[in-house]
JSON list of C-alpha atoms and ligand atoms in Angstrom, two decimals:
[
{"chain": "Z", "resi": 155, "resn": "UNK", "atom": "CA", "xyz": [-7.99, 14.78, -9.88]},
{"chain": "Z", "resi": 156, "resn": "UNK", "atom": "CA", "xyz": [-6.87, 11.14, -10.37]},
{"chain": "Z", "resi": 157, "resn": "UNK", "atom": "CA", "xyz": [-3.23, 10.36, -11.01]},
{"chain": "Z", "resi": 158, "resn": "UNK", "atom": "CA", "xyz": [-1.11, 7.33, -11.86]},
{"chain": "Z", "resi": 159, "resn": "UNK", "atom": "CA", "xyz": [2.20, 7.35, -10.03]},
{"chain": "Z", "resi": 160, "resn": "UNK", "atom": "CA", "xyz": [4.30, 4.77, -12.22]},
{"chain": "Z", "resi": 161, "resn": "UNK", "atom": "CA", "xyz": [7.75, 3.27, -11.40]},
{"chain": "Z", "resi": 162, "resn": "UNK", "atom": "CA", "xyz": [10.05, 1.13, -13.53]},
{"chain": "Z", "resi": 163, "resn": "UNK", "atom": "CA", "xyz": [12.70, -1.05, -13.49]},
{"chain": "Z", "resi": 164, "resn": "UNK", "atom": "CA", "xyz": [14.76, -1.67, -9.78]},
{"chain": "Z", "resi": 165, "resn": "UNK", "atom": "CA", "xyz": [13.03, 0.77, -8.36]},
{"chain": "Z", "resi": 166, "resn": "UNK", "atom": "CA", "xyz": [10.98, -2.28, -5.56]},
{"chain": "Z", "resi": 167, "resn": "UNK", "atom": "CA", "xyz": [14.53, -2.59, -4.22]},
{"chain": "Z", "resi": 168, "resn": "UNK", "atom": "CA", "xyz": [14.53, 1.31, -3.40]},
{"chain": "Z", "resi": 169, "resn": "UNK", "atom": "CA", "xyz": [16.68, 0.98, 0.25]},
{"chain": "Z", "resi": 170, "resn": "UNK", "atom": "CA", "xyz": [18.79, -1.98, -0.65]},
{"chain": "Z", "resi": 171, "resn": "UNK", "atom": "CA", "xyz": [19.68, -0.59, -4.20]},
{"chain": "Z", "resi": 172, "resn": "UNK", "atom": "CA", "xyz": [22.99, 1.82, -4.26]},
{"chain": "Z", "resi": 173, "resn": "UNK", "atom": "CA", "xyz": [22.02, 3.87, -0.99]},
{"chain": "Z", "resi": 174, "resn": "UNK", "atom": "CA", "xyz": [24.40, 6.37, -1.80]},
{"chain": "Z", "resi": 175, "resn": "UNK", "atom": "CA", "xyz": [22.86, 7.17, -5.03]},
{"chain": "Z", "resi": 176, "resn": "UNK", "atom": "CA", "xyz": [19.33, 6.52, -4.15]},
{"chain": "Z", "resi": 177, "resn": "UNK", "atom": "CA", "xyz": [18.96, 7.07, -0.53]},
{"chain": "Z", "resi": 178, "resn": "UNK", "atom": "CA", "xyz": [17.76, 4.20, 2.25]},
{"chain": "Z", "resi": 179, "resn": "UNK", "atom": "CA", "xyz": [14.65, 4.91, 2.01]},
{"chain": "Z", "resi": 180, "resn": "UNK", "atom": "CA", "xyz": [12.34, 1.86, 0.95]},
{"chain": "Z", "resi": 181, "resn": "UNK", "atom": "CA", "xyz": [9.87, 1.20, -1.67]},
{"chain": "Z", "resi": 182, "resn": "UNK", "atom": "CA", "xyz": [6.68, 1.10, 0.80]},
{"chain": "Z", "resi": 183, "resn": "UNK", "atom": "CA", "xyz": [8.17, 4.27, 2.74]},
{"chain": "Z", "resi": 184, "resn": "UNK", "atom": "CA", "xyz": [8.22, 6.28, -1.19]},
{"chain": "Z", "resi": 185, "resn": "UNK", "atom": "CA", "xyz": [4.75, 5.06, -1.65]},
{"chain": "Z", "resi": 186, "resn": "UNK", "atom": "CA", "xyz": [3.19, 6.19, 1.81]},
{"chain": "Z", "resi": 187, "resn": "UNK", "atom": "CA", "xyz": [4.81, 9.21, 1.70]},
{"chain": "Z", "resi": 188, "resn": "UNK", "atom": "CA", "xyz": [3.38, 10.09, -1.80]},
{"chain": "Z", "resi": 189, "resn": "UNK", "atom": "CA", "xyz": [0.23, 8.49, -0.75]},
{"chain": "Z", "resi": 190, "resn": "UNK", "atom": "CA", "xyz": [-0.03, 11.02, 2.20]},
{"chain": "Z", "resi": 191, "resn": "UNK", "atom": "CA", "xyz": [1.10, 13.35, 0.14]},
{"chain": "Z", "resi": 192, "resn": "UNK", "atom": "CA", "xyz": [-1.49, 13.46, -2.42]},
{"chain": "Z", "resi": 193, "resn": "UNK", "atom": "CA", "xyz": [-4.20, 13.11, 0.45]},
{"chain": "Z", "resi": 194, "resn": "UNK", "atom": "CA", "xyz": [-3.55, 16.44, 1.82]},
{"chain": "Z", "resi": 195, "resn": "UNK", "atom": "CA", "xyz": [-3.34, 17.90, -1.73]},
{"chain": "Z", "resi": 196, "resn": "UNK", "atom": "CA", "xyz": [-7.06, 16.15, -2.65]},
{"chain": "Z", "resi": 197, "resn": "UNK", "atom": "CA", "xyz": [-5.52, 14.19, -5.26]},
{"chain": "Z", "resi": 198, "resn": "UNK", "atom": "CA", "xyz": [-6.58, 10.44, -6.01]},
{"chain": "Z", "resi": 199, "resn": "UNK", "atom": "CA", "xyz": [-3.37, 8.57, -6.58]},
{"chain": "Z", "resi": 200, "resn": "UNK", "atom": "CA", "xyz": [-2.37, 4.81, -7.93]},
{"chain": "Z", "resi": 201, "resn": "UNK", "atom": "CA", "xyz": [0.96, 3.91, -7.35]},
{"chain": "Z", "resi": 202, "resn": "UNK", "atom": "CA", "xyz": [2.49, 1.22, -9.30]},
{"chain": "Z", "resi": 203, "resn": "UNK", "atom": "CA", "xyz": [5.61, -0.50, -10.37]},
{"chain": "Z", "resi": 204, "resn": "UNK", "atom": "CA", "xyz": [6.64, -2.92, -12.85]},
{"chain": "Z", "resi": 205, "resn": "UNK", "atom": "CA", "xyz": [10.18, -4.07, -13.70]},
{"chain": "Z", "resi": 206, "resn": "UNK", "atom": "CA", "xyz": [8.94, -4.60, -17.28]},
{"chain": "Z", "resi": 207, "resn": "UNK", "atom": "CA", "xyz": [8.52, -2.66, -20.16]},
{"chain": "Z", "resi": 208, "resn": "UNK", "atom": "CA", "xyz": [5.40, -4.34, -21.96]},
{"chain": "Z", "resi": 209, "resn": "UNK", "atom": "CA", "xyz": [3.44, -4.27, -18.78]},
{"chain": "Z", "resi": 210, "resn": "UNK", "atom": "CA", "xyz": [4.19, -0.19, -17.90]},
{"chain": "Z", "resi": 211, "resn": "UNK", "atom": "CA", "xyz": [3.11, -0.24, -21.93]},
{"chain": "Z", "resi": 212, "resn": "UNK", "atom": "CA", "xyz": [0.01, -2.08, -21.16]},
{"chain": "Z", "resi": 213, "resn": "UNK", "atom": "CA", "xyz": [-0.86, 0.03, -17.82]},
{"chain": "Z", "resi": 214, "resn": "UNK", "atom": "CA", "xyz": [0.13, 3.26, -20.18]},
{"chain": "Z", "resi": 215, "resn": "UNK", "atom": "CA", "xyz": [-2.90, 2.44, -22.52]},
{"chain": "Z", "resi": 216, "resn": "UNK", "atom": "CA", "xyz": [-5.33, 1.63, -19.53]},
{"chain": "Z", "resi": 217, "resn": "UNK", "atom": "CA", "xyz": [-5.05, 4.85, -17.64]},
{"chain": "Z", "resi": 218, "resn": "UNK", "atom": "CA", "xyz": [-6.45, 6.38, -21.07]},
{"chain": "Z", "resi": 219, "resn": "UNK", "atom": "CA", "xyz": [-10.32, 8.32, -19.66]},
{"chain": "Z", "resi": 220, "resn": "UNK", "atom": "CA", "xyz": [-9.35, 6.85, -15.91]},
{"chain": "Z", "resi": 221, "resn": "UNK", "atom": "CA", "xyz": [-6.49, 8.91, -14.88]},
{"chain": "Z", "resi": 222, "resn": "UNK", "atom": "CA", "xyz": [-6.05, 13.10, -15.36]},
{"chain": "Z", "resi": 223, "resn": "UNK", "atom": "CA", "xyz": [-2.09, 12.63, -15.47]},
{"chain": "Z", "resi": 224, "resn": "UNK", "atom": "CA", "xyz": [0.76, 10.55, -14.92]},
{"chain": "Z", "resi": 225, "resn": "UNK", "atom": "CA", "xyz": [3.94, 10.74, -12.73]},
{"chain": "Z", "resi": 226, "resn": "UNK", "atom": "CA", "xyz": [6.12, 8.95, -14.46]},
{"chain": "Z", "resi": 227, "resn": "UNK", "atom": "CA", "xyz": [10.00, 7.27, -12.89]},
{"chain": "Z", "resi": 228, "resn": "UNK", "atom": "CA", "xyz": [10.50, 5.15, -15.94]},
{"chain": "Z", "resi": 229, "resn": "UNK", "atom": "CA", "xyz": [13.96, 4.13, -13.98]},
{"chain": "Z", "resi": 230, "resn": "UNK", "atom": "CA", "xyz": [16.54, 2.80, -16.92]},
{"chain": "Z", "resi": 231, "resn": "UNK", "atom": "CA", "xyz": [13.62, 2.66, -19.45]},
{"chain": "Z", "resi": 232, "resn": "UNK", "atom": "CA", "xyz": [13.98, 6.22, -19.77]},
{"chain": "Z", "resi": 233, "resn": "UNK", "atom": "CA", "xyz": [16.95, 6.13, -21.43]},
{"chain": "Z", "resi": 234, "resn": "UNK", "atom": "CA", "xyz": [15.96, 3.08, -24.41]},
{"chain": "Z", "resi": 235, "resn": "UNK", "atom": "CA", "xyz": [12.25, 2.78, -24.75]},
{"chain": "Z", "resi": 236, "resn": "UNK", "atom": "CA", "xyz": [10.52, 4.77, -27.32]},
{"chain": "Z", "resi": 237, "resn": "UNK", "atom": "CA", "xyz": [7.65, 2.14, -26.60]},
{"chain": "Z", "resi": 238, "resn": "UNK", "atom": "CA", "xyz": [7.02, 3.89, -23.56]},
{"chain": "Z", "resi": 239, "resn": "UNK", "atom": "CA", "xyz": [7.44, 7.22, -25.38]},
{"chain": "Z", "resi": 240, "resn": "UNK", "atom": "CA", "xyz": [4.68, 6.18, -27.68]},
{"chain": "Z", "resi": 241, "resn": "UNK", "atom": "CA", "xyz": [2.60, 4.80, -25.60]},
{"chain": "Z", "resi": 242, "resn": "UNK", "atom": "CA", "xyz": [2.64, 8.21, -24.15]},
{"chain": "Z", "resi": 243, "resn": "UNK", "atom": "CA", "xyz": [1.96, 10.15, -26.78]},
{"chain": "Z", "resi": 244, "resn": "UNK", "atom": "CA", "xyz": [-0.81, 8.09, -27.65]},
{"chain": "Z", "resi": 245, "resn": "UNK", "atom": "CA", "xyz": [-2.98, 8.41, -24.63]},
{"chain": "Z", "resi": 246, "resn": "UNK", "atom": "CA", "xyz": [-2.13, 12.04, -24.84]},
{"chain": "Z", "resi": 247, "resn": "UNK", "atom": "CA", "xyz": [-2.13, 12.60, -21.01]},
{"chain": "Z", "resi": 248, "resn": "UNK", "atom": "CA", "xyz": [0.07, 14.87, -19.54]},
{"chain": "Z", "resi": 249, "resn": "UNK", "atom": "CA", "xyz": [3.37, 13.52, -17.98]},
{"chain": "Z", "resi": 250, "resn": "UNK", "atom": "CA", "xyz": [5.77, 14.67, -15.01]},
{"chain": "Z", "resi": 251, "resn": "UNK", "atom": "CA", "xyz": [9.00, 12.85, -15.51]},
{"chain": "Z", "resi": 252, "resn": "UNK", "atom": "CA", "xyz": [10.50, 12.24, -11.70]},
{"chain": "Z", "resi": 253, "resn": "UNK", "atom": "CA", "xyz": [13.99, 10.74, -10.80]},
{"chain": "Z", "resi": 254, "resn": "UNK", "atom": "CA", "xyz": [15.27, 10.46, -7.71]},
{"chain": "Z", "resi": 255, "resn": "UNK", "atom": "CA", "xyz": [18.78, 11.19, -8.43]},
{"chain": "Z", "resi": 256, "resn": "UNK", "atom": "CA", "xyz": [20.17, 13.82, -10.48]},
{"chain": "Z", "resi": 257, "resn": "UNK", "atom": "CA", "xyz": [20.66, 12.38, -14.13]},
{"chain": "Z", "resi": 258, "resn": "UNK", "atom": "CA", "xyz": [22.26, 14.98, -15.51]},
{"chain": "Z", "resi": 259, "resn": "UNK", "atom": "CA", "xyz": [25.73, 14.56, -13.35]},
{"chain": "Z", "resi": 260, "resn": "UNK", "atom": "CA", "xyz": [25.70, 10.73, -14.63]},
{"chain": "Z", "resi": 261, "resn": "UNK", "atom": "CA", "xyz": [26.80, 8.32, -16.76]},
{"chain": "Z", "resi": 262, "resn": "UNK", "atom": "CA", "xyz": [26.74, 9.65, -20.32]},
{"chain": "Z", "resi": 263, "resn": "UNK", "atom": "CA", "xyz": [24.07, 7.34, -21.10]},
{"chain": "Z", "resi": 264, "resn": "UNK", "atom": "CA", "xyz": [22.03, 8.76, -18.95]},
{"chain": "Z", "resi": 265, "resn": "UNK", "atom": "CA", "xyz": [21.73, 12.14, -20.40]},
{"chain": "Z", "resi": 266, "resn": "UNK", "atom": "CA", "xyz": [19.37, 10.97, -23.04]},
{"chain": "Z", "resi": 267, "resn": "UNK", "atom": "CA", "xyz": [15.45, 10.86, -21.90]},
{"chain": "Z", "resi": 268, "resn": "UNK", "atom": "CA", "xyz": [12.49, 10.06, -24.73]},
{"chain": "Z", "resi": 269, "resn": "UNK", "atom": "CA", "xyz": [10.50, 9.69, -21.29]},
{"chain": "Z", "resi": 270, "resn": "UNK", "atom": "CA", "xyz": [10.82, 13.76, -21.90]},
{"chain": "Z", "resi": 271, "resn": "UNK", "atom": "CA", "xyz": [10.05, 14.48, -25.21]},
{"chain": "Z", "resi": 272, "resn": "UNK", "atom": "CA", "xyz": [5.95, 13.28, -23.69]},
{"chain": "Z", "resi": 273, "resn": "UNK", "atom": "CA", "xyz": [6.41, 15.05, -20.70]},
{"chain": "Z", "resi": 274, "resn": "UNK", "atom": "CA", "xyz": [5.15, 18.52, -19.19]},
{"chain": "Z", "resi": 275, "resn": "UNK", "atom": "CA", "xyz": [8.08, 18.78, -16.88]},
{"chain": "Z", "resi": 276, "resn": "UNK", "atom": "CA", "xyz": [11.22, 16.76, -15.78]},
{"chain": "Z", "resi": 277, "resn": "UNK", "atom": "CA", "xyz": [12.00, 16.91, -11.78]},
{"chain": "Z", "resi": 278, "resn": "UNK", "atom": "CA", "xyz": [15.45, 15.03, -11.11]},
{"chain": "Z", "resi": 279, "resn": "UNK", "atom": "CA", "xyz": [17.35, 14.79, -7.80]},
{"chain": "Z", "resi": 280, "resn": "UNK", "atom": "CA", "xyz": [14.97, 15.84, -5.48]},
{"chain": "Z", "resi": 281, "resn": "UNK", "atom": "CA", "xyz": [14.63, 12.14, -3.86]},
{"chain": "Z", "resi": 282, "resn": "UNK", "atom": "CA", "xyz": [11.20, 11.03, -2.81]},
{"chain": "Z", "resi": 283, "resn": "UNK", "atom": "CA", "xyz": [10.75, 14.60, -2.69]},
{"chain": "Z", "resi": 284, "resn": "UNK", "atom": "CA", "xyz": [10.46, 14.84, -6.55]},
{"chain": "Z", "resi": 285, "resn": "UNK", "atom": "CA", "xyz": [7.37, 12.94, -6.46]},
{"chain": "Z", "resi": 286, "resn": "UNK", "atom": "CA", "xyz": [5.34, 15.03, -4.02]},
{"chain": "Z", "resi": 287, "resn": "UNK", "atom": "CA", "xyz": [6.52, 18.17, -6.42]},
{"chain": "Z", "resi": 288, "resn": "UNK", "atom": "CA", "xyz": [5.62, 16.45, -9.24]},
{"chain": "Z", "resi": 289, "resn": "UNK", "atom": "CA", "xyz": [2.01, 16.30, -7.74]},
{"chain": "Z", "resi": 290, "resn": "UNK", "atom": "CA", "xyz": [1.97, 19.75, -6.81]},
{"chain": "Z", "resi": 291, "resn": "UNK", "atom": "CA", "xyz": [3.03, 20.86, -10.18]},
{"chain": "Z", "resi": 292, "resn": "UNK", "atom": "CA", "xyz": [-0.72, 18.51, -11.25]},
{"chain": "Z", "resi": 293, "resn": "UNK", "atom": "CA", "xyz": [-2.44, 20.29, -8.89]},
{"chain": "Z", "resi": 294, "resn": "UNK", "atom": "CA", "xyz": [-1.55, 23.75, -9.96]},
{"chain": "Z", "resi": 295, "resn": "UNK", "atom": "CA", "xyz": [-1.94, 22.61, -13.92]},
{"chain": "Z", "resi": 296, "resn": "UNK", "atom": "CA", "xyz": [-5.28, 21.93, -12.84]},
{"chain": "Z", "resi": 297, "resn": "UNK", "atom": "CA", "xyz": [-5.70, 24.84, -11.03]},
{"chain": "Z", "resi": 298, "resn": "UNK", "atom": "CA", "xyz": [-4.33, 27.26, -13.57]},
{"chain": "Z", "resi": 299, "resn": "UNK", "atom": "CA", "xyz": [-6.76, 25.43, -16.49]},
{"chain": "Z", "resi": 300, "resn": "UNK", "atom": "CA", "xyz": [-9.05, 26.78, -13.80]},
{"chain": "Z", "resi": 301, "resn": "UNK", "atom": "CA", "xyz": [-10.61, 22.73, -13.41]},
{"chain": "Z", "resi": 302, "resn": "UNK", "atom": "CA", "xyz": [-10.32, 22.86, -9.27]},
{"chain": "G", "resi": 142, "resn": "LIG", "atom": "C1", "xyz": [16.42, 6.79, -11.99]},
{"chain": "G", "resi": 142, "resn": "LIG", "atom": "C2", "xyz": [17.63, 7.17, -12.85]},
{"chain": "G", "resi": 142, "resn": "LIG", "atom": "C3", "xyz": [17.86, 6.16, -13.95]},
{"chain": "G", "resi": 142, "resn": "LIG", "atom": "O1", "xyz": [18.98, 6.52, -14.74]},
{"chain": "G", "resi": 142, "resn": "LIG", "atom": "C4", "xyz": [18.13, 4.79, -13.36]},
{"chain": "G", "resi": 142, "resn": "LIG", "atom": "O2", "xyz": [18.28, 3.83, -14.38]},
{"chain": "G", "resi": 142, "resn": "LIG", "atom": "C5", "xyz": [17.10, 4.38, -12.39]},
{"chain": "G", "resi": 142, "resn": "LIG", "atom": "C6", "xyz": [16.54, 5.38, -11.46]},
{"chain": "G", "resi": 142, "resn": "LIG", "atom": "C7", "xyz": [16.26, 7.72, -10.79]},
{"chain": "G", "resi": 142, "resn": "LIG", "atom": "O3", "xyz": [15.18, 7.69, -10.19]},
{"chain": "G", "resi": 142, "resn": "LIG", "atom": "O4", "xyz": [17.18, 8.44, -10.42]},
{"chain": "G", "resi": 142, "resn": "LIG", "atom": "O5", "xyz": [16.78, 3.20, -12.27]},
{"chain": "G", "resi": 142, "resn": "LIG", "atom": "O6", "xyz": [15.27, 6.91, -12.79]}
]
């Protein structure tokens, strides 16, 4: 199984970025962590992160026949782009939406995801550890559709 692991907006300065909200951990610490991760769980994973919309667009389209799924922290994006959403829908692959904090005891703008309306499942205040769930939850898709 090959996944994309895709990260929006602010989310490089993960560490420096409102530690109280979204931990100290850095950027290259979330992405070792999922790499290592997805290693022990046999998965294949690209991790990227772009702090503009076109480009997640463009990368959307591209993992169309290279990737199985995509784990998806569209950061603020989730909340205005319903480019993303259709770029989503689509490629037609499935979608974990991950946040690291817990959107739904935030702002009121917040509270609204079209990141969702593409996705499989939504995993939200679990940290970095929402990413390494969100894998799992690939792995037994996969395993469940009886594919490994
Ligand atoms: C976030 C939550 C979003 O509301 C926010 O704009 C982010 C990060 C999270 O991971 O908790 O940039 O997606």
């Amino acid at each position: 199984m090959k996944l994309l692991v895709l990260n929006g907006p602010n989310l490089n300065l993960l560490g420096l970025r409102e530690p109280d909200i979204y931990g100290r951990e850095t950027y290259q610490s979330l992405c070792e962590r999922i790499e290592r991760h997805a290693q022990d769980a046999g998965v294949l994973v690209d991790i990227r992160q772009s702090n503009h919309e076109g480009v997640l667009v463009d990368w959307i389209q591209e993992a169309h026949g290279r990737y199985d799924g995509i784990v998806f922290n569209p950061a603020a994006y989730t909340h205005t782009s319903i480019a993303l959403l259709d770029a989503l829908k689509a490629v037609n692959l499935p979608c974990v939406e991950v946040h690291l904090s817990d959107v739904t005891k935030r702002e009121d703008f917040r509270q609204v995801s079209f990141i969702r309306l593409a996705s499989f499942a939504t995993i939200s205040g679990k940290g970095v550890q929402g990413y390494l769930e969100a894998i799992d939850l690939f792995v037994k898709r996969g395993k469940d559709a009886g594919h490994c």
